[in-house]
Amino acid sequence: MSPTAQILDGKKTAAAIRSELTTRIGALKERGINPGLGTVLVGDDPGSHSYVAGKHRDCEQVGITSVRRDLPADISQADLEKVIDELNDDDATTGYIVQLPLPKHLDANAILERMAPEKDADGLHPVNLGKLVLNVGAPLDSPLPCTPHGIVELLRRHGITLNGKNVLVVGRGITVGRPLGLLLTRRDINATVTLAHTGTVDLPHLLRQADVVIAAAGFPGMIKAADLKSDAIVLDVGVTRVEDPETGKAKLTGDVEPAAASTVAWLSPNPGGVGPMTRAMLLANVVEAAERQAGIAVGH
Ligand SMILES: Nc1nc(=O)c2c([nH]1)NC[C@@H]1CN(c3ccc(C(=O)N[C@@H](CCC(=O)O)C(=O)O)cc3)C=[N+]21
C-alpha cells in the first residue's frame, strides 16, 4: 500500500523554529547577552554520543555557544556533583543538560535535583516538573520538558487541536510519557488522556478508541497498524537502535509498525518527526532561560 497518512514533518517544523530562535538570539546578543548551552555526558554509549553531538551542531547553527563536559563512565557521584556545581556557577552557561540515562551506579535524581532550576534546559528538575504539576509558569517562568513541548508544538503548527480528543500516551517515562500527560490535560490544550504502560492489560482495546496515539514506549513495532483508527493522529516517539541486517549498521526504529503510514490520517515519521522537535525545544529553553536571566519578556 502507498503512504496515505499526512506527515507531521518534524524536520521542517524544527527548522522553522530554529530560524525564529535565531532572531531572538540576535536580539539577546545586541544587549550583550550570549546564550550558552552546557552538556554533561557520562560514559561512551554511542546513542547518547550521537544525540549530544546533534545538540552541539544545532547550537552552532543558531548562534548559541555550547560547551561539552564529557566524563568517564566510572566517575563517582561526588565528582559528578562537582561538575554540576561548576556549571551552576558558570556565567557563560545560561542553561545545561545532563544526558540521560546515567550509568547505574549514579543517582540520577540526586543529580537533577542539584542543578540550578533556572539553568535546567531539559525541564526535568523537580522544581520545574513541580510547576508543570501545579500548572503555573511554563513557558513564561519555567522550562517545559523538551519532548512533550515539541509534540505540542508539532501538532499546533500542523493545525491540529486536541480539545475533546481521546489521547492515548503509551509509556510513563520521566522524559516523555509522564510529563506529557500533565501538559495535554491543561485547560488550554484540554485533551482527555489515557496513560498506558507495561502493566496495561489490553492495549489494542485502548488503541481502537484513540483519536491520537503518542507512542513513547521504546519497543519497536509494538503499535500495530491494524489496531489504529483510520482517522487516527499518530506520533511515534520511541527510539530503539537496531542493527540493519543488510548493512550491519545501527539504525533507529520507532514503536509504530511502518504499515501505519498507509492506514492512519496523520503520522509523525521516525526519524524526522519528534526527534528534531525535541532538539528545537531544547534550543528554545536555552534562549528562554537567557531571556529570563536578562529580565526580557520571554518570546520577545
Ligand atoms: N537529558 C536528556 N535529555 C534528552 O532530551 C534526552 C536524553 N537525556 N536522553 C535520550 C533522549 C533521546 N533524545 C533524542 C533527541 C533527538 C533525537 C533526534 O533528533 N533524532 C533524529 C535522528 C537522529 C539520528 O539519526 O541520530 C530524528 O528523529 O530524526 C532523538 C532522540 C533526547 N533524549
mmCIF file of C-alpha atoms and ligand atoms in Angstrom:
data_model
loop_
_atom_site.group_PDB
_atom_site.id
_atom_site.type_symbol
_atom_site.label_atom_id
_atom_site.label_comp_id
_atom_site.label_asym_id
_atom_site.label_seq_id
_atom_site.Cartn_x
_atom_site.Cartn_y
_atom_site.Cartn_z
ATOM 1 C CA MET A 1 0.000 0.000 0.000
ATOM 2 C CA SER A 2 1.204 3.509 -0.721
ATOM 3 C CA PRO A 3 1.504 6.017 2.126
ATOM 4 C CA THR A 4 -1.728 7.931 2.600
ATOM 5 C CA ALA A 5 -1.185 9.483 6.031
ATOM 6 C CA GLN A 6 -0.345 13.176 6.102
ATOM 7 C CA ILE A 7 3.114 13.745 7.508
ATOM 8 C CA LEU A 8 3.764 15.600 10.768
ATOM 9 C CA ASP A 9 7.026 16.970 9.447
ATOM 10 C CA GLY A 10 9.285 17.490 12.457
ATOM 11 C CA LYS A 11 12.359 18.224 10.398
ATOM 12 C CA LYS A 12 10.754 21.129 8.582
ATOM 13 C CA THR A 13 8.948 22.435 11.676
ATOM 14 C CA ALA A 14 12.136 22.307 13.758
ATOM 15 C CA ALA A 15 13.955 24.257 11.033
ATOM 16 C CA ALA A 16 11.255 26.969 11.187
ATOM 17 C CA ILE A 17 11.600 27.153 14.988
ATOM 18 C CA ARG A 18 15.396 27.390 14.742
ATOM 19 C CA SER A 19 15.026 30.266 12.321
ATOM 20 C CA GLU A 20 12.677 32.109 14.734
ATOM 21 C CA LEU A 21 15.126 31.492 17.575
ATOM 22 C CA THR A 22 17.997 32.913 15.531
ATOM 23 C CA THR A 23 16.175 36.269 15.520
ATOM 24 C CA ARG A 24 15.674 36.175 19.299
ATOM 25 C CA ILE A 25 19.316 35.183 19.824
ATOM 26 C CA GLY A 26 20.323 38.181 17.705
ATOM 27 C CA ALA A 27 18.230 40.438 19.955
ATOM 28 C CA LEU A 28 19.885 38.984 23.059
ATOM 29 C CA LYS A 29 23.347 39.487 21.593
ATOM 30 C CA GLU A 30 22.541 43.115 20.798
ATOM 31 C CA ARG A 31 22.030 43.553 24.539
ATOM 32 C CA GLY A 32 25.356 41.877 25.242
ATOM 33 C CA ILE A 33 23.853 38.553 26.341
ATOM 34 C CA ASN A 34 25.239 35.333 24.905
ATOM 35 C CA PRO A 35 23.062 32.269 25.461
ATOM 36 C CA GLY A 36 25.212 29.216 26.204
ATOM 37 C CA LEU A 37 24.332 25.519 26.486
ATOM 38 C CA GLY A 38 26.356 23.039 28.505
ATOM 39 C CA THR A 39 26.036 19.288 28.029
ATOM 40 C CA VAL A 40 27.118 16.688 30.550
ATOM 41 C CA LEU A 41 27.717 13.257 29.052
ATOM 42 C CA VAL A 42 28.870 10.352 31.199
ATOM 43 C CA GLY A 43 30.344 7.265 29.532
ATOM 44 C CA ASP A 44 30.578 6.215 25.900
ATOM 45 C CA ASP A 45 27.139 4.968 24.851
ATOM 46 C CA PRO A 46 27.103 5.531 21.055
ATOM 47 C CA GLY A 47 23.453 6.631 21.013
ATOM 48 C CA SER A 48 23.973 9.254 23.725
ATOM 49 C CA HIS A 49 27.123 10.467 21.979
ATOM 50 C CA SER A 50 25.284 10.976 18.719
ATOM 51 C CA TYR A 51 22.390 12.874 20.427
ATOM 52 C CA VAL A 52 24.807 15.163 22.246
ATOM 53 C CA ALA A 53 26.755 15.812 19.022
ATOM 54 C CA GLY A 54 23.454 16.765 17.342
ATOM 55 C CA LYS A 55 22.665 19.248 20.117
ATOM 56 C CA HIS A 56 26.022 20.988 19.632
ATOM 57 C CA ARG A 57 25.513 21.152 15.845
ATOM 58 C CA ASP A 58 22.094 22.758 16.420
ATOM 59 C CA CYS A 59 23.629 25.335 18.789
ATOM 60 C CA GLU A 60 26.284 26.250 16.287
ATOM 61 C CA GLN A 61 23.669 26.731 13.589
ATOM 62 C CA VAL A 62 21.574 29.205 15.597
ATOM 63 C CA GLY A 63 24.451 31.038 17.284
ATOM 64 C CA ILE A 64 24.335 29.530 20.768
ATOM 65 C CA THR A 65 27.737 28.906 22.345
ATOM 66 C CA SER A 66 27.986 25.340 23.614
ATOM 67 C CA VAL A 67 30.402 23.575 25.908
ATOM 68 C CA ARG A 68 30.797 19.842 26.383
ATOM 69 C CA ARG A 69 31.675 18.122 29.613
ATOM 70 C CA ASP A 70 32.411 14.522 28.594
ATOM 71 C CA LEU A 71 33.124 12.407 31.659
ATOM 72 C CA PRO A 72 34.350 8.829 32.203
ATOM 73 C CA ALA A 73 31.756 6.078 32.728
ATOM 74 C CA ASP A 74 33.191 5.274 36.181
ATOM 75 C CA ILE A 75 33.002 8.844 37.557
ATOM 76 C CA SER A 76 31.885 8.960 41.195
ATOM 77 C CA GLN A 77 28.690 10.639 42.375
ATOM 78 C CA ALA A 78 30.771 13.212 44.277
ATOM 79 C CA ASP A 79 32.888 14.101 41.221
ATOM 80 C CA LEU A 80 29.808 14.418 39.010
ATOM 81 C CA GLU A 81 28.214 16.663 41.637
ATOM 82 C CA LYS A 82 31.327 18.853 41.491
ATOM 83 C CA VAL A 83 30.786 19.308 37.731
ATOM 84 C CA ILE A 84 27.144 20.228 38.386
ATOM 85 C CA ASP A 85 28.231 22.837 40.941
ATOM 86 C CA GLU A 86 30.719 24.281 38.443
ATOM 87 C CA LEU A 87 28.049 24.601 35.755
ATOM 88 C CA ASN A 88 25.632 26.187 38.242
ATOM 89 C CA ASP A 89 28.293 28.847 38.929
ATOM 90 C CA ASP A 90 29.471 29.327 35.329
ATOM 91 C CA ASP A 91 28.010 32.560 33.941
ATOM 92 C CA ALA A 92 28.778 31.533 30.340
ATOM 93 C CA THR A 93 26.387 28.586 30.680
ATOM 94 C CA THR A 94 22.875 30.018 30.739
ATOM 95 C CA GLY A 95 21.412 26.513 30.511
ATOM 96 C CA TYR A 96 22.647 22.938 30.572
ATOM 97 C CA ILE A 97 21.536 19.333 30.397
ATOM 98 C CA VAL A 98 22.702 16.052 31.872
ATOM 99 C CA GLN A 99 22.280 13.418 29.173
ATOM 100 C CA LEU A 100 20.187 10.504 30.442
ATOM 101 C CA PRO A 101 20.330 7.648 31.210
ATOM 102 C CA LEU A 102 23.302 7.854 33.573
ATOM 103 C CA PRO A 103 25.296 4.704 34.405
ATOM 104 C CA LYS A 104 23.564 2.614 37.076
ATOM 105 C CA HIS A 105 25.980 3.404 39.920
ATOM 106 C CA LEU A 106 24.965 7.084 39.774
ATOM 107 C CA ASP A 107 21.851 8.583 41.411
ATOM 108 C CA ALA A 108 20.234 10.493 38.509
ATOM 109 C CA ASN A 109 17.505 12.053 40.674
ATOM 110 C CA ALA A 110 20.079 13.499 43.092
ATOM 111 C CA ILE A 111 21.978 14.953 40.112
ATOM 112 C CA LEU A 112 18.844 16.520 38.588
ATOM 113 C CA GLU A 113 17.924 17.965 41.982
ATOM 114 C CA ARG A 114 21.389 19.523 42.396
ATOM 115 C CA MET A 115 21.051 21.535 39.169
ATOM 116 C CA ALA A 116 20.085 25.190 39.484
ATOM 117 C CA PRO A 117 16.404 25.076 38.358
ATOM 118 C CA GLU A 118 16.799 28.302 36.345
ATOM 119 C CA LYS A 119 19.580 26.636 34.326
ATOM 120 C CA ASP A 120 17.663 23.401 33.659
ATOM 121 C CA ALA A 121 17.423 23.341 29.844
ATOM 122 C CA ASP A 122 15.614 19.964 29.838
ATOM 123 C CA GLY A 123 12.769 20.970 32.157
ATOM 124 C CA LEU A 124 13.452 17.875 34.255
ATOM 125 C CA HIS A 125 14.451 19.492 37.569
ATOM 126 C CA PRO A 126 11.930 18.576 40.304
ATOM 127 C CA VAL A 127 11.063 22.262 40.795
ATOM 128 C CA ASN A 128 10.247 22.659 37.091
ATOM 129 C CA LEU A 129 8.345 19.363 36.933
ATOM 130 C CA GLY A 130 6.529 20.540 40.054
ATOM 131 C CA LYS A 131 5.497 23.742 38.289
ATOM 132 C CA LEU A 132 4.118 21.597 35.472
ATOM 133 C CA VAL A 133 2.056 19.628 38.001
ATOM 134 C CA LEU A 134 0.879 22.837 39.682
ATOM 135 C CA ASN A 135 0.100 24.279 36.244
ATOM 136 C CA VAL A 136 1.998 27.501 36.869
ATOM 137 C CA GLY A 137 4.534 29.341 34.880
ATOM 138 C CA ALA A 138 5.707 27.498 31.831
ATOM 139 C CA PRO A 139 6.836 28.640 29.393
ATOM 140 C CA LEU A 140 6.940 32.136 30.892
ATOM 141 C CA ASP A 141 8.531 31.368 34.257
ATOM 142 C CA SER A 142 9.910 27.862 33.867
ATOM 143 C CA PRO A 143 11.013 25.484 31.099
ATOM 144 C CA LEU A 144 8.882 22.604 29.818
ATOM 145 C CA PRO A 145 10.365 19.145 29.159
ATOM 146 C CA CYS A 146 11.641 19.197 25.565
ATOM 147 C CA THR A 147 9.871 16.191 24.034
ATOM 148 C CA PRO A 148 6.362 16.910 25.418
ATOM 149 C CA HIS A 149 6.727 20.571 24.404
ATOM 150 C CA GLY A 150 7.980 19.519 20.965
ATOM 151 C CA ILE A 151 4.955 17.252 20.477
ATOM 152 C CA VAL A 152 2.508 20.045 21.383
ATOM 153 C CA GLU A 153 4.300 22.465 19.031
ATOM 154 C CA LEU A 154 4.422 19.897 16.181
ATOM 155 C CA LEU A 155 0.655 19.385 16.394
ATOM 156 C CA ARG A 156 -0.102 23.096 16.792
ATOM 157 C CA ARG A 157 1.954 24.044 13.741
ATOM 158 C CA HIS A 158 0.062 21.474 11.654
ATOM 159 C CA GLY A 159 -3.280 22.987 12.713
ATOM 160 C CA ILE A 160 -4.248 20.055 14.937
ATOM 161 C CA THR A 161 -6.059 20.822 18.208
ATOM 162 C CA LEU A 162 -6.639 18.273 20.973
ATOM 163 C CA ASN A 163 -9.660 19.850 22.669
ATOM 164 C CA GLY A 164 -12.082 16.998 23.405
ATOM 165 C CA LYS A 165 -9.955 14.307 21.756
ATOM 166 C CA ASN A 166 -9.106 10.954 23.334
ATOM 167 C CA VAL A 167 -5.317 10.840 23.515
ATOM 168 C CA LEU A 168 -3.554 7.596 24.348
ATOM 169 C CA VAL A 169 0.007 8.077 25.612
ATOM 170 C CA VAL A 170 1.956 4.816 25.639
ATOM 171 C CA GLY A 171 4.853 4.954 28.090
ATOM 172 C CA ARG A 172 5.335 6.538 31.535
ATOM 173 C CA GLY A 173 8.994 7.563 31.315
ATOM 174 C CA ILE A 174 10.145 10.725 33.024
ATOM 175 C CA THR A 175 11.266 12.493 29.809
ATOM 176 C CA VAL A 176 8.112 11.853 27.738
ATOM 177 C CA GLY A 177 5.013 9.979 28.915
ATOM 178 C CA ARG A 178 4.619 11.192 32.493
ATOM 179 C CA PRO A 179 5.084 14.951 31.842
ATOM 180 C CA LEU A 180 3.193 14.741 28.519
ATOM 181 C CA GLY A 181 0.047 13.541 30.286
ATOM 182 C CA LEU A 182 0.239 16.598 32.568
ATOM 183 C CA LEU A 183 0.801 19.014 29.692
ATOM 184 C CA LEU A 184 -2.008 17.687 27.483
ATOM 185 C CA THR A 185 -4.588 17.912 30.278
ATOM 186 C CA ARG A 186 -4.011 21.647 30.772
ATOM 187 C CA ARG A 187 -7.142 23.657 30.127
ATOM 188 C CA ASP A 188 -5.704 25.395 27.064
ATOM 189 C CA ILE A 189 -4.988 22.018 25.416
ATOM 190 C CA ASN A 190 -7.871 20.120 27.038
ATOM 191 C CA ALA A 191 -7.223 16.569 25.862
ATOM 192 C CA THR A 192 -8.641 13.532 27.622
ATOM 193 C CA VAL A 193 -5.536 11.478 28.342
ATOM 194 C CA THR A 194 -5.082 7.768 28.960
ATOM 195 C CA LEU A 195 -1.583 6.779 30.065
ATOM 196 C CA ALA A 196 -0.745 3.190 29.115
ATOM 197 C CA HIS A 197 2.407 1.336 30.201
ATOM 198 C CA THR A 198 3.893 -2.140 30.541
ATOM 199 C CA GLY A 199 1.242 -3.000 33.147
ATOM 200 C CA THR A 200 -1.631 -2.205 30.749
ATOM 201 C CA VAL A 201 -3.678 -5.343 30.105
ATOM 202 C CA ASP A 202 -5.443 -4.682 26.787
ATOM 203 C CA LEU A 203 -3.510 -2.131 24.710
ATOM 204 C CA PRO A 204 -5.286 -2.979 21.404
ATOM 205 C CA HIS A 205 -8.626 -2.145 23.055
ATOM 206 C CA LEU A 206 -7.304 1.311 24.043
ATOM 207 C CA LEU A 207 -5.718 1.877 20.616
ATOM 208 C CA ARG A 208 -9.035 1.227 18.869
ATOM 209 C CA GLN A 209 -10.664 4.099 20.812
ATOM 210 C CA ALA A 210 -7.821 6.599 20.485
ATOM 211 C CA ASP A 211 -8.164 9.719 18.322
ATOM 212 C CA VAL A 212 -4.493 10.449 18.964
ATOM 213 C CA VAL A 213 -1.781 7.917 19.834
ATOM 214 C CA ILE A 214 1.583 9.048 21.190
ATOM 215 C CA ALA A 215 3.918 6.069 21.345
ATOM 216 C CA ALA A 216 6.870 6.529 23.687
ATOM 217 C CA ALA A 217 7.496 3.030 24.969
ATOM 218 C CA GLY A 218 10.719 2.027 23.213
ATOM 219 C CA PHE A 219 9.525 -1.296 21.823
ATOM 220 C CA PRO A 220 9.862 -1.444 18.005
ATOM 221 C CA GLY A 221 6.618 -2.316 16.229
ATOM 222 C CA MET A 222 4.528 -2.626 19.403
ATOM 223 C CA ILE A 223 1.813 -0.328 17.961
ATOM 224 C CA LYS A 224 0.083 -2.395 15.276
ATOM 225 C CA ALA A 225 -1.443 -0.636 12.265
ATOM 226 C CA ALA A 226 -4.487 -2.939 12.468
ATOM 227 C CA ASP A 227 -5.395 -1.541 15.919
ATOM 228 C CA LEU A 228 -5.420 2.127 14.823
ATOM 229 C CA LYS A 229 -8.481 4.069 13.635
ATOM 230 C CA SER A 230 -8.325 5.279 10.029
ATOM 231 C CA ASP A 231 -8.740 8.880 11.246
ATOM 232 C CA ALA A 232 -6.112 8.498 13.984
ATOM 233 C CA ILE A 233 -3.294 11.005 14.509
ATOM 234 C CA VAL A 234 -0.175 9.027 15.431
ATOM 235 C CA LEU A 235 3.096 10.305 16.869
ATOM 236 C CA ASP A 236 5.974 7.841 17.008
ATOM 237 C CA VAL A 237 8.381 8.914 19.737
ATOM 238 C CA GLY A 238 10.158 5.696 20.708
ATOM 239 C CA VAL A 239 13.782 5.362 19.672
ATOM 240 C CA THR A 240 15.464 1.978 19.644
ATOM 241 C CA ARG A 241 18.802 1.327 17.978
ATOM 242 C CA VAL A 242 18.709 -1.853 15.972
ATOM 243 C CA GLU A 243 21.236 -3.369 13.609
ATOM 244 C CA ASP A 244 20.230 -3.220 9.960
ATOM 245 C CA PRO A 245 20.512 -6.883 8.818
ATOM 246 C CA GLU A 246 21.598 -5.791 5.318
ATOM 247 C CA THR A 247 24.296 -3.240 6.129
ATOM 248 C CA GLY A 248 25.168 -4.307 9.711
ATOM 249 C CA LYS A 249 24.934 -0.628 10.669
ATOM 250 C CA ALA A 250 22.923 0.730 13.601
ATOM 251 C CA LYS A 251 19.646 2.385 12.666
ATOM 252 C CA LEU A 252 16.823 3.946 14.672
ATOM 253 C CA THR A 253 13.382 2.378 14.835
ATOM 254 C CA GLY A 254 10.177 3.722 16.357
ATOM 255 C CA ASP A 255 7.349 1.988 18.216
ATOM 256 C CA VAL A 256 4.796 2.161 15.385
ATOM 257 C CA GLU A 257 4.530 -0.542 12.745
ATOM 258 C CA PRO A 258 5.583 1.044 9.401
ATOM 259 C CA ALA A 259 2.339 -0.130 7.746
ATOM 260 C CA ALA A 260 0.505 2.607 9.711
ATOM 261 C CA ALA A 261 1.775 5.102 7.099
ATOM 262 C CA SER A 262 -0.948 3.838 4.761
ATOM 263 C CA THR A 263 -3.758 3.312 7.303
ATOM 264 C CA VAL A 264 -3.997 6.405 9.548
ATOM 265 C CA ALA A 265 -4.771 10.107 8.933
ATOM 266 C CA TRP A 266 -1.599 11.734 10.308
ATOM 267 C CA LEU A 267 1.760 10.229 11.218
ATOM 268 C CA SER A 268 4.989 11.642 12.581
ATOM 269 C CA PRO A 269 7.834 9.863 10.815
ATOM 270 C CA ASN A 270 10.666 8.409 12.862
ATOM 271 C CA PRO A 271 13.326 9.615 12.230
ATOM 272 C CA GLY A 272 12.261 13.108 11.088
ATOM 273 C CA GLY A 273 9.348 13.655 13.462
ATOM 274 C CA VAL A 274 9.500 14.214 17.202
ATOM 275 C CA GLY A 275 13.327 13.839 17.493
ATOM 276 C CA PRO A 276 14.162 17.098 15.669
ATOM 277 C CA MET A 277 11.359 18.854 17.608
ATOM 278 C CA THR A 278 12.888 17.722 20.917
ATOM 279 C CA ARG A 279 16.175 19.295 19.887
ATOM 280 C CA ALA A 280 14.469 22.520 18.744
ATOM 281 C CA MET A 281 12.689 22.854 22.095
ATOM 282 C CA LEU A 282 15.990 22.405 23.908
ATOM 283 C CA LEU A 283 17.304 25.415 21.996
ATOM 284 C CA ALA A 284 14.104 27.294 22.860
ATOM 285 C CA ASN A 285 14.614 26.504 26.558
ATOM 286 C CA VAL A 286 18.182 27.845 26.409
ATOM 287 C CA VAL A 287 17.020 31.063 24.726
ATOM 288 C CA GLU A 288 14.124 31.477 27.173
ATOM 289 C CA ALA A 289 16.416 30.917 30.174
ATOM 290 C CA ALA A 290 18.775 33.612 28.825
ATOM 291 C CA GLU A 291 15.796 35.952 28.285
ATOM 292 C CA ARG A 292 14.554 35.378 31.851
ATOM 293 C CA GLN A 293 18.031 35.825 33.313
ATOM 294 C CA ALA A 294 18.279 39.135 31.400
ATOM 295 C CA GLY A 295 14.837 40.255 32.550
ATOM 296 C CA ILE A 296 13.460 40.262 28.982
ATOM 297 C CA ALA A 297 9.877 39.075 28.465
ATOM 298 C CA VAL A 298 10.095 35.513 27.109
ATOM 299 C CA GLY A 299 9.482 35.358 23.367
ATOM 300 C CA HIS A 300 10.414 38.992 22.666
HETATM 301 N N1 LIG B 1 18.752 14.680 29.481
HETATM 302 C C1 LIG B 1 18.259 14.162 28.361
HETATM 303 N N2 LIG B 1 17.524 14.942 27.544
HETATM 304 C C2 LIG B 1 17.024 14.442 26.365
HETATM 305 O O1 LIG B 1 16.348 15.163 25.611
HETATM 306 C C3 LIG B 1 17.299 13.069 26.041
HETATM 307 C C4 LIG B 1 18.069 12.318 26.933
HETATM 308 N N3 LIG B 1 18.527 12.876 28.070
HETATM 309 N N4 LIG B 1 18.364 11.033 26.653
HETATM 310 C C5 LIG B 1 17.960 10.391 25.431
HETATM 311 C C6 LIG B 1 16.716 11.009 24.826
HETATM 312 C C7 LIG B 1 16.542 10.760 23.342
HETATM 313 N N5 LIG B 1 16.548 12.070 22.730
HETATM 314 C C8 LIG B 1 16.526 12.311 21.356
HETATM 315 C C9 LIG B 1 16.711 13.569 20.833
HETATM 316 C C10 LIG B 1 16.754 13.809 19.471
HETATM 317 C C11 LIG B 1 16.602 12.783 18.574
HETATM 318 C C12 LIG B 1 16.686 13.056 17.116
HETATM 319 O O2 LIG B 1 16.917 14.179 16.705
HETATM 320 N N6 LIG B 1 16.532 12.063 16.255
HETATM 321 C C13 LIG B 1 16.629 12.242 14.809
HETATM 322 C C14 LIG B 1 17.594 11.235 14.228
HETATM 323 C C15 LIG B 1 18.957 11.380 14.835
HETATM 324 C C16 LIG B 1 19.958 10.328 14.334
HETATM 325 O O3 LIG B 1 19.815 9.818 13.225
HETATM 326 O O4 LIG B 1 20.913 10.067 15.098
HETATM 327 C C17 LIG B 1 15.258 12.090 14.199
HETATM 328 O O5 LIG B 1 14.347 11.579 14.882
HETATM 329 O O6 LIG B 1 15.071 12.477 13.057
HETATM 330 C C18 LIG B 1 16.381 11.509 19.064
HETATM 331 C C19 LIG B 1 16.334 11.279 20.447
HETATM 332 C C20 LIG B 1 16.731 13.022 23.670
HETATM 333 N N7 LIG B 1 16.842 12.472 24.890
#
